[in-house]
Coordinates of N, CA and C in Angstrom, one line a residue:
M1 N -7.8 15.1 12.7 CA -6.5 14.7 12.6 C -6.4 13.2 12.1
L2 N -5.5 12.9 11.2 CA -5.3 11.6 10.7 C -4.3 10.8 11.6
K3 N -4.7 9.5 11.9 CA -3.7 8.7 12.6 C -3.6 7.4 11.9
Y4 N -2.6 6.6 12.2 CA -2.4 5.3 11.5 C -1.7 4.3 12.4
Q5 N -2.0 3.1 12.2 CA -1.3 2.0 12.9 C -0.9 0.9 11.9
T6 N 0.3 0.4 11.9 CA 0.7 -0.6 11.0 C 0.7 -2.0 11.7
I7 N 0.1 -3.0 11.0 CA 0.0 -4.3 11.6 C 0.6 -5.3 10.6
P8 N 1.6 -6.0 11.0 CA 2.2 -7.0 10.1 C 1.2 -8.2 9.9
V9 N 1.0 -8.6 8.7 CA 0.1 -9.7 8.4 C 0.8 -10.7 7.4
T10 N 0.2 -11.9 7.4 CA 0.6 -13.0 6.5 C 2.0 -13.5 6.9
P11 N 2.4 -14.7 6.4 CA 3.7 -15.2 6.7 C 4.8 -14.3 6.2
F12 N 4.5 -13.4 5.3 CA 5.5 -12.4 4.7 C 5.7 -11.2 5.6
Q13 N 4.9 -11.1 6.7 CA 5.0 -9.9 7.6 C 4.8 -8.6 6.8
Q14 N 3.7 -8.6 6.0 CA 3.4 -7.4 5.2 C 2.8 -6.3 6.1
N15 N 3.2 -5.1 5.9 CA 2.8 -4.0 6.7 C 1.4 -3.5 6.3
C16 N 0.3 -4.1 6.8 CA -1.0 -3.5 6.6 C -1.2 -2.3 7.5
S17 N -1.8 -1.3 7.0 CA -2.0 -0.1 7.8 C -3.5 0.3 7.9
L18 N -3.9 0.6 9.2 CA -5.2 1.2 9.4 C -5.0 2.7 9.5
V19 N -5.8 3.4 8.8 CA -5.7 4.9 8.8 C -7.0 5.4 9.1
W20 N -7.1 6.4 10.1 CA -8.4 6.9 10.6 C -8.4 8.3 11.0
D21 N -9.6 8.9 11.0 CA -9.8 10.2 11.5 C -10.0 10.1 13.0
S22 N -9.2 10.9 13.8 CA -9.2 10.7 15.2 C -10.6 11.1 15.9
E23 N -11.4 12.0 15.2 CA -12.6 12.4 15.8 C -13.8 11.5 15.4
T24 N -13.9 11.2 14.1 CA -15.1 10.4 13.7 C -14.8 8.9 13.7
K25 N -13.5 8.5 13.8 CA -13.1 7.1 13.8 C -13.4 6.4 12.4
Q26 N -13.7 7.2 11.4 CA -13.8 6.6 10.1 C -12.5 6.2 9.6
A27 N -12.4 5.0 9.0 CA -11.1 4.4 8.7 C -11.0 3.7 7.4
A28 N -9.8 3.6 6.9 CA -9.5 2.9 5.7 C -8.4 1.9 6.1
V29 N -8.4 0.7 5.4 CA -7.3 -0.2 5.6 C -6.5 -0.3 4.3
I30 N -5.2 -0.2 4.4 CA -4.3 -0.3 3.3 C -3.7 -1.6 3.2
D31 N -3.9 -2.3 2.1 CA -3.2 -3.6 1.8 C -3.6 -4.7 2.8
P32 N -4.9 -5.1 2.9 CA -5.2 -6.2 3.8 C -4.9 -7.6 3.1
G33 N -3.6 -8.0 3.3 CA -3.2 -9.2 2.6 C -3.7 -10.5 3.2
G34 N -4.1 -10.4 4.4 CA -4.6 -11.6 5.1 C -4.7 -11.4 6.6
D35 N -4.9 -12.5 7.4 CA -5.1 -12.4 8.8 C -6.2 -11.4 9.1
L36 N -7.3 -11.6 8.5 CA -8.4 -10.6 8.6 C -8.9 -10.5 10.1
E37 N -8.9 -11.6 10.8 CA -9.5 -11.6 12.1 C -8.6 -10.7 13.0
T38 N -7.3 -10.7 12.8 CA -6.3 -9.9 13.5 C -6.6 -8.4 13.2
L39 N -6.8 -8.1 11.9 CA -7.1 -6.7 11.5 C -8.4 -6.2 12.0
L40 N -9.4 -7.1 12.0 CA -10.7 -6.7 12.5 C -10.7 -6.5 14.0
G41 N -10.0 -7.4 14.6 CA -9.9 -7.3 16.1 C -9.2 -5.9 16.5
E42 N -8.2 -5.6 15.8 CA -7.5 -4.3 16.1 C -8.4 -3.1 15.8
A43 N -9.1 -3.2 14.7 CA -10.0 -2.1 14.3 C -11.1 -1.9 15.4
H44 N -11.6 -3.1 15.9 CA -12.6 -3.0 17.0 C -12.0 -2.5 18.3
R45 N -10.8 -2.9 18.6 CA -10.1 -2.4 19.8 C -10.0 -0.9 19.8
L46 N -9.7 -0.3 18.6 CA -9.5 1.1 18.4 C -10.8 1.9 18.2
G47 N -11.9 1.1 18.1 CA -13.2 1.8 17.9 C -13.4 2.3 16.5
L48 N -12.8 1.7 15.5 CA -12.8 2.2 14.2 C -14.0 1.7 13.4
K49 N -14.5 2.5 12.5 CA -15.5 2.1 11.5 C -14.8 2.0 10.1
L50 N -14.5 0.8 9.7 CA -13.9 0.6 8.4 C -14.8 0.9 7.3
E51 N -14.4 1.8 6.4 CA -15.2 2.3 5.3 C -14.6 2.0 3.9
Q52 N -13.3 1.9 3.8 CA -12.7 1.7 2.5 C -11.5 0.7 2.6
I53 N -11.2 0.1 1.5 CA -10.0 -0.7 1.3 C -9.2 0.0 0.2
W54 N -7.9 0.4 0.5 CA -7.0 1.0 -0.4 C -5.9 0.0 -0.7
L55 N -5.6 -0.3 -2.0 CA -4.5 -1.2 -2.4 C -3.4 -0.5 -3.1
T56 N -2.2 -0.8 -2.7 CA -1.0 -0.3 -3.4 C -0.7 -1.1 -4.6
H57 N -0.9 -2.4 -4.5 CA -0.6 -3.3 -5.7 C -1.3 -4.7 -5.4
A58 N -1.2 -5.6 -6.3 CA -2.0 -6.8 -6.2 C -1.2 -8.1 -5.9
H59 N -0.1 -8.0 -5.3 CA 0.6 -9.2 -4.9 C -0.2 -9.8 -3.7
I60 N -0.1 -11.1 -3.6 CA -0.9 -11.9 -2.6 C -0.8 -11.4 -1.2
D61 N 0.4 -11.0 -0.8 CA 0.5 -10.6 0.6 C 0.0 -9.2 0.9
H62 N -0.4 -8.5 -0.2 CA -1.0 -7.1 -0.1 C -2.5 -7.1 -0.4
A63 N -2.9 -8.0 -1.2 CA -4.3 -8.0 -1.7 C -5.1 -9.3 -1.4
G64 N -4.4 -10.2 -0.8 CA -5.1 -11.6 -0.7 C -6.4 -11.6 0.1
G65 N -6.5 -10.6 1.1 CA -7.7 -10.6 1.9 C -8.8 -9.6 1.4
A66 N -8.5 -8.9 0.3 CA -9.3 -7.8 -0.1 C -10.7 -8.2 -0.5
A67 N -10.9 -9.3 -1.3 CA -12.2 -9.7 -1.7 C -13.1 -10.1 -0.6
E68 N -12.5 -10.9 0.3 CA -13.3 -11.4 1.5 C -13.7 -10.2 2.4
L69 N -12.7 -9.3 2.7 CA -13.1 -8.2 3.6 C -14.1 -7.3 2.9
A70 N -14.0 -7.0 1.6 CA -14.9 -6.2 0.9 C -16.3 -6.8 1.0
E71 N -16.4 -8.1 0.8 CA -17.7 -8.8 0.9 C -18.3 -8.8 2.3
R72 N -17.5 -9.1 3.3 CA -18.0 -9.2 4.6 C -18.5 -7.9 5.1
L73 N -17.8 -6.8 4.8 CA -18.2 -5.5 5.4 C -18.8 -4.5 4.4
Q74 N -19.0 -5.0 3.1 CA -19.6 -4.2 2.0 C -18.8 -2.9 1.8
L75 N -17.5 -3.1 1.6 CA -16.6 -2.0 1.5 C -16.1 -1.8 0.0
P76 N -15.9 -0.6 -0.4 CA -15.3 -0.4 -1.8 C -13.8 -0.7 -1.7
V77 N -13.4 -1.3 -2.8 CA -11.9 -1.5 -3.0 C -11.4 -0.4 -3.9
V78 N -10.5 0.4 -3.5 CA -9.9 1.5 -4.2 C -8.5 1.2 -4.5
G79 N -8.2 1.2 -5.8 CA -6.8 0.9 -6.3 C -6.6 -0.6 -6.5
P80 N -5.5 -1.0 -7.0 CA -4.4 -0.1 -7.5 C -4.7 0.5 -8.9
H81 N -3.7 0.7 -9.7 CA -3.8 1.1 -11.1 C -4.2 -0.2 -11.9
A82 N -5.0 0.1 -13.0 CA -5.5 -1.0 -13.8 C -4.5 -2.0 -14.4
A83 N -3.2 -1.5 -14.5 CA -2.2 -2.4 -15.0 C -1.9 -3.6 -14.1
D84 N -2.5 -3.6 -12.9 CA -2.3 -4.8 -12.0 C -3.4 -5.8 -12.1
Q85 N -4.4 -5.6 -13.0 CA -5.5 -6.5 -13.1 C -5.0 -8.0 -13.3
F86 N -4.0 -8.2 -14.0 CA -3.5 -9.6 -14.3 C -3.0 -10.2 -13.0
W87 N -2.5 -9.4 -12.0 CA -2.1 -10.0 -10.7 C -3.3 -10.3 -9.9
I88 N -4.4 -9.5 -10.0 CA -5.6 -9.7 -9.3 C -6.2 -11.0 -9.8
D89 N -6.2 -11.2 -11.1 CA -6.8 -12.4 -11.7 C -6.0 -13.6 -11.3
A90 N -4.8 -13.5 -10.9 CA -3.9 -14.6 -10.6 C -3.8 -14.8 -9.1
L91 N -4.7 -14.2 -8.3 CA -4.5 -14.3 -6.8 C -4.6 -15.7 -6.3
A92 N -5.5 -16.5 -6.9 CA -5.6 -17.9 -6.5 C -4.3 -18.7 -6.7
Q93 N -3.8 -18.5 -7.9 CA -2.5 -19.1 -8.2 C -1.4 -18.6 -7.3
Q94 N -1.3 -17.3 -7.0 CA -0.3 -16.8 -6.1 C -0.4 -17.4 -4.8
G95 N -1.7 -17.6 -4.3 CA -1.9 -18.2 -3.0 C -1.4 -19.6 -2.9
A96 N -1.7 -20.4 -4.0 CA -1.3 -21.7 -4.0 C 0.2 -21.9 -4.1
M97 N 0.9 -21.0 -4.8 CA 2.3 -21.0 -5.0 C 3.0 -20.8 -3.7
F98 N 2.5 -19.8 -2.8 CA 3.2 -19.5 -1.6 C 2.6 -20.0 -0.3
G99 N 1.6 -20.9 -0.5 CA 1.0 -21.6 0.7 C 0.1 -20.7 1.5
F100 N -0.5 -19.7 0.8 CA -1.4 -18.8 1.5 C -2.8 -19.4 1.5
P101 N -3.7 -18.9 2.4 CA -5.1 -19.3 2.3 C -5.7 -18.9 1.0
E102 N -6.8 -19.6 0.6 CA -7.4 -19.3 -0.7 C -7.8 -17.8 -0.8
A103 N -7.4 -17.2 -1.9 CA -7.7 -15.8 -2.2 C -8.5 -15.7 -3.5
R104 N -9.5 -14.9 -3.5 CA -10.4 -14.8 -4.7 C -10.0 -13.5 -5.5
P105 N -10.1 -13.6 -6.8 CA -9.9 -12.4 -7.6 C -11.1 -11.5 -7.5
F106 N -11.0 -10.3 -7.9 CA -12.1 -9.3 -7.7 C -11.8 -8.2 -8.8
R107 N -12.7 -7.3 -8.8 CA -12.5 -6.1 -9.7 C -12.7 -4.9 -8.7
P108 N -11.7 -4.1 -8.6 CA -11.8 -2.9 -7.7 C -13.0 -2.0 -8.1
T109 N -13.5 -1.4 -7.0 CA -14.6 -0.5 -7.2 C -14.1 0.7 -8.0
R110 N -12.9 1.1 -7.8 CA -12.3 2.2 -8.5 C -10.8 2.0 -8.8
W111 N -10.4 2.1 -10.0 CA -9.0 2.1 -10.4 C -8.4 3.4 -10.1
L112 N -7.1 3.5 -9.8 CA -6.5 4.8 -9.6 C -5.5 5.1 -10.6
Q113 N -5.3 6.4 -10.9 CA -4.4 6.9 -11.9 C -3.4 7.9 -11.2
D114 N -2.3 8.1 -11.8 CA -1.4 9.1 -11.2 C -2.0 10.5 -11.1
G115 N -1.9 11.1 -10.0 CA -2.5 12.4 -9.8 C -3.9 12.4 -9.2
D116 N -4.5 11.2 -9.0 CA -5.8 11.0 -8.3 C -5.6 11.4 -6.9
T117 N -6.8 11.5 -6.2 CA -6.8 11.6 -4.7 C -7.8 10.6 -4.1
V118 N -7.5 10.2 -2.9 CA -8.5 9.4 -2.1 C -8.9 10.3 -0.9
E119 N -10.1 10.1 -0.4 CA -10.5 11.0 0.7 C -11.1 10.1 1.8
L120 N -10.8 10.5 3.1 CA -11.3 9.8 4.2 C -11.7 10.9 5.3
A121 N -13.0 11.0 5.5 CA -13.5 11.9 6.5 C -13.0 13.3 6.3
G122 N -12.9 13.7 5.0 CA -12.4 15.1 4.7 C -10.9 15.2 4.5
H123 N -10.2 14.2 4.9 CA -8.7 14.2 4.7 C -8.4 13.7 3.3
V124 N -7.5 14.4 2.6 CA -7.2 14.0 1.2 C -5.7 13.5 1.2
L125 N -5.6 12.3 0.5 CA -4.3 11.7 0.3 C -4.1 11.7 -1.2
H126 N -2.9 12.0 -1.7 CA -2.6 12.1 -3.1 C -2.0 10.7 -3.6
V127 N -2.4 10.4 -4.8 CA -2.0 9.1 -5.4 C -1.0 9.3 -6.4
R128 N 0.1 8.6 -6.3 CA 1.1 8.6 -7.4 C 1.3 7.2 -7.9
H129 N 1.2 7.0 -9.3 CA 1.5 5.8 -9.9 C 3.0 5.5 -9.9
C130 N 3.4 4.5 -9.3 CA 4.9 4.2 -9.2 C 5.2 2.8 -9.6
P131 N 5.2 2.5 -10.9 CA 5.4 1.2 -11.5 C 6.9 0.8 -11.3
G132 N 7.1 -0.5 -11.6 CA 8.5 -1.0 -11.5 C 8.5 -2.3 -10.7
H133 N 7.9 -2.3 -9.5 CA 7.7 -3.6 -8.8 C 6.6 -4.4 -9.4
T134 N 5.5 -3.7 -9.6 CA 4.4 -4.2 -10.5 C 4.0 -3.0 -11.4
P135 N 3.4 -3.3 -12.5 CA 3.1 -2.2 -13.4 C 2.0 -1.3 -12.9
G136 N 1.1 -1.8 -12.0 CA 0.0 -1.0 -11.5 C 0.2 -0.4 -10.1
H137 N 1.4 -0.5 -9.6 CA 1.7 0.0 -8.2 C 1.4 1.4 -8.0
V138 N 0.7 1.8 -6.9 CA 0.4 3.2 -6.5 C 0.9 3.4 -5.1
V139 N 1.1 4.7 -4.8 CA 1.5 5.1 -3.5 C 0.5 6.2 -3.0
F140 N 0.2 6.1 -1.7 CA -0.7 7.1 -1.0 C 0.1 8.0 -0.2
H141 N 0.0 9.3 -0.5 CA 0.8 10.4 0.2 C -0.1 11.3 1.0
S142 N 0.1 11.5 2.3 CA -0.6 12.4 3.1 C 0.3 13.6 3.4
P143 N 0.2 14.7 2.7 CA 1.0 15.9 3.1 C 0.6 16.3 4.6
E144 N -0.6 16.1 5.0 CA -1.1 16.5 6.3 C -0.3 15.8 7.4
M145 N 0.0 14.5 7.2 CA 0.7 13.7 8.2 C 2.2 13.7 7.9
K146 N 2.6 14.1 6.7 CA 3.9 13.9 6.2 C 4.3 12.5 6.2
R147 N 3.4 11.7 5.7 CA 3.5 10.2 5.6 C 3.2 9.7 4.2
A148 N 3.9 8.7 3.7 CA 3.6 8.1 2.5 C 3.5 6.6 2.7
F149 N 2.5 5.9 2.2 CA 2.3 4.5 2.2 C 2.7 4.0 0.9
V150 N 3.9 3.4 0.8 CA 4.6 3.1 -0.5 C 4.6 1.7 -0.9
G151 N 3.9 0.8 -0.2 CA 3.9 -0.6 -0.6 C 5.4 -1.1 -0.8
D152 N 5.6 -1.8 -1.9 CA 6.9 -2.4 -2.1 C 7.8 -1.7 -3.1
V153 N 7.6 -0.4 -3.2 CA 8.4 0.5 -4.1 C 9.8 0.7 -3.4
L154 N 9.8 1.0 -2.1 CA 11.0 1.4 -1.4 C 10.9 0.9 0.0
F155 N 12.1 0.4 0.5 CA 12.2 -0.1 1.8 C 13.4 0.7 2.5
A156 N 13.5 0.6 3.8 CA 14.6 1.1 4.6 C 15.8 0.3 4.1
G157 N 16.7 1.0 3.4 CA 17.9 0.3 2.9 C 17.8 -0.6 1.7
S158 N 16.7 -0.6 1.1 CA 16.5 -1.5 -0.1 C 15.4 -0.9 -1.0
I159 N 15.1 -1.6 -2.0 CA 14.0 -1.3 -3.0 C 13.3 -2.5 -3.3
G160 N 12.1 -2.3 -4.0 CA 11.3 -3.5 -4.3 C 11.9 -4.4 -5.4
R161 N 11.5 -5.6 -5.4 CA 12.0 -6.6 -6.4 C 11.5 -6.2 -7.7
T162 N 12.3 -6.5 -8.7 CA 11.8 -6.3 -10.1 C 11.9 -7.5 -11.0
D163 N 12.0 -8.7 -10.4 CA 12.1 -9.9 -11.1 C 10.8 -10.7 -11.3
F164 N 9.7 -10.0 -10.9 CA 8.4 -10.6 -11.1 C 7.9 -10.2 -12.5
P165 N 6.9 -10.9 -13.0 CA 6.4 -10.6 -14.3 C 6.0 -9.1 -14.4
H166 N 6.5 -8.5 -15.5 CA 6.3 -7.0 -15.8 C 6.9 -6.1 -14.8
G167 N 7.9 -6.6 -14.0 CA 8.7 -5.7 -13.2 C 9.8 -5.1 -14.0
D168 N 10.3 -4.0 -13.6 CA 11.4 -3.4 -14.4 C 12.2 -2.5 -13.5
Y169 N 13.5 -2.7 -13.4 CA 14.4 -2.0 -12.5 C 14.5 -0.5 -12.8
D170 N 14.7 -0.2 -14.1 CA 14.9 1.2 -14.4 C 13.6 2.0 -14.2
T171 N 12.4 1.4 -14.4 CA 11.1 2.0 -14.2 C 11.0 2.2 -12.7
L172 N 11.4 1.3 -11.8 CA 11.3 1.4 -10.4 C 12.1 2.6 -9.9
I173 N 13.4 2.7 -10.4 CA 14.2 3.7 -9.9 C 13.7 5.1 -10.3
A174 N 13.1 5.2 -11.5 CA 12.5 6.4 -12.0 C 11.3 6.8 -11.1
S175 N 10.5 5.8 -10.7 CA 9.3 6.0 -9.8 C 9.8 6.6 -8.5
I176 N 10.9 6.0 -7.9 CA 11.4 6.5 -6.6 C 11.9 7.9 -6.8
T177 N 12.8 8.2 -7.8 CA 13.4 9.5 -7.8 C 12.5 10.6 -8.4
Q178 N 11.6 10.2 -9.2 CA 10.8 11.3 -9.8 C 9.4 11.5 -9.1
R179 N 9.0 10.5 -8.4 CA 7.7 10.6 -7.7 C 7.7 10.5 -6.2
L180 N 8.7 9.9 -5.6 CA 8.8 9.8 -4.2 C 9.6 11.0 -3.6
W181 N 10.8 11.2 -4.2 CA 11.7 12.2 -3.6 C 11.0 13.6 -3.6
P182 N 10.2 14.0 -4.6 CA 9.6 15.3 -4.5 C 8.6 15.5 -3.3
M183 N 8.3 14.4 -2.7 CA 7.4 14.5 -1.5 C 8.1 15.1 -0.3
G184 N 9.4 15.2 -0.3 CA 10.2 15.9 0.7 C 11.0 14.9 1.6
D185 N 12.2 15.4 1.9 CA 13.2 14.6 2.7 C 12.6 14.2 4.0
D186 N 11.8 15.1 4.6 CA 11.3 14.8 6.0 C 10.0 14.0 6.0
T187 N 9.6 13.5 4.8 CA 8.4 12.7 4.8 C 8.8 11.3 5.2
V188 N 8.0 10.7 6.2 CA 8.2 9.4 6.7 C 7.4 8.4 5.8
F189 N 8.0 7.3 5.3 CA 7.3 6.4 4.5 C 7.1 5.1 5.3
I190 N 5.9 4.5 5.0 CA 5.6 3.2 5.6 C 5.7 2.2 4.4
P191 N 6.8 1.3 4.5 CA 7.0 0.4 3.4 C 6.1 -0.9 3.6
G192 N 6.1 -1.7 2.6 CA 5.3 -2.9 2.6 C 5.9 -4.0 3.6
H193 N 7.1 -3.8 3.9 CA 7.8 -4.8 4.8 C 8.9 -4.0 5.6
G194 N 9.1 -4.3 6.8 CA 10.2 -3.8 7.6 C 9.8 -2.4 8.2
P195 N 10.9 -1.7 8.8 CA 10.7 -0.5 9.5 C 10.4 0.7 8.6
E196 N 9.9 1.7 9.2 CA 9.7 3.0 8.5 C 11.1 3.7 8.4
S197 N 11.1 4.6 7.4 CA 12.3 5.5 7.2 C 11.8 6.8 6.7
T198 N 12.7 7.7 6.3 CA 12.4 8.9 5.6 C 13.0 8.9 4.2
F199 N 12.4 9.7 3.4 CA 12.9 9.8 2.0 C 14.3 10.4 2.1
G200 N 14.5 11.4 3.0 CA 15.9 12.0 3.1 C 16.9 11.0 3.5
R201 N 16.6 10.2 4.4 CA 17.6 9.2 4.9 C 17.9 8.2 3.7
E202 N 16.9 7.8 3.0 CA 17.2 6.8 1.9 C 17.9 7.5 0.7
R203 N 17.7 8.8 0.5 CA 18.4 9.5 -0.5 C 19.9 9.5 -0.2
R204 N 20.2 9.6 1.1 CA 21.6 9.7 1.6 C 22.3 8.4 1.7
S205 N 21.5 7.3 2.1 CA 22.2 6.1 2.5 C 21.8 4.8 1.8
N206 N 20.6 4.8 1.2 CA 20.2 3.6 0.5 C 21.1 3.3 -0.7
P207 N 21.8 2.1 -0.6 CA 22.8 1.8 -1.7 C 22.2 1.8 -3.1
Y208 N 20.9 1.6 -3.2 CA 20.3 1.5 -4.6 C 19.9 2.8 -5.2
V209 N 19.7 3.8 -4.3 CA 19.2 5.1 -4.8 C 19.9 6.3 -4.2
A210 N 21.0 6.1 -3.4 CA 21.7 7.2 -2.8 C 22.1 8.2 -3.8
N211 N 22.0 9.5 -3.5 CA 22.5 10.6 -4.3 C 21.8 10.7 -5.7
T212 N 20.5 10.2 -5.7 CA 19.8 10.3 -7.0 C 18.8 11.4 -6.8

């Protein structure tokens, strides 16, 4: 059985998630933006063996700790889509701009494409490419848990910003309506910031995408 726990990290309170198999304790960490000692401490408390890093996109609060964590634990970095390489290359500048600790650029072990899958201890999550917030943004969907880790595509009552370089509002709305909604109204999503919600609730009440 897959389990997960969300841990807010960085001054931006970004929702980093630990995902693990309840029997083997094999785990992946989604979007380790920073505060690595907090993340590692929680993984230790839960008895987890971190094996992979999964990235939804390459903004500093989501990817800022990826290079250091990968190096320290010899972990593969999986994702995002290759269109976010320019954001990875700019991690040091992003960190300086927002007052984050120094972050190093890196090259993911594996880029992800729409329709790919990632696997953890025999559990399969589906990858959807959901550009708009960033051009290389991806989402991880677990039909088994009825959960989706959506990064900054969609929030409870809001949507991701599109005023960053290569962001695009119409593209973001299309990603939400064409790639998230088909996952099902009862699917709970874990956003990059703030509380969880369901796709059904957002379809009904989110002012940016209601009735779409």
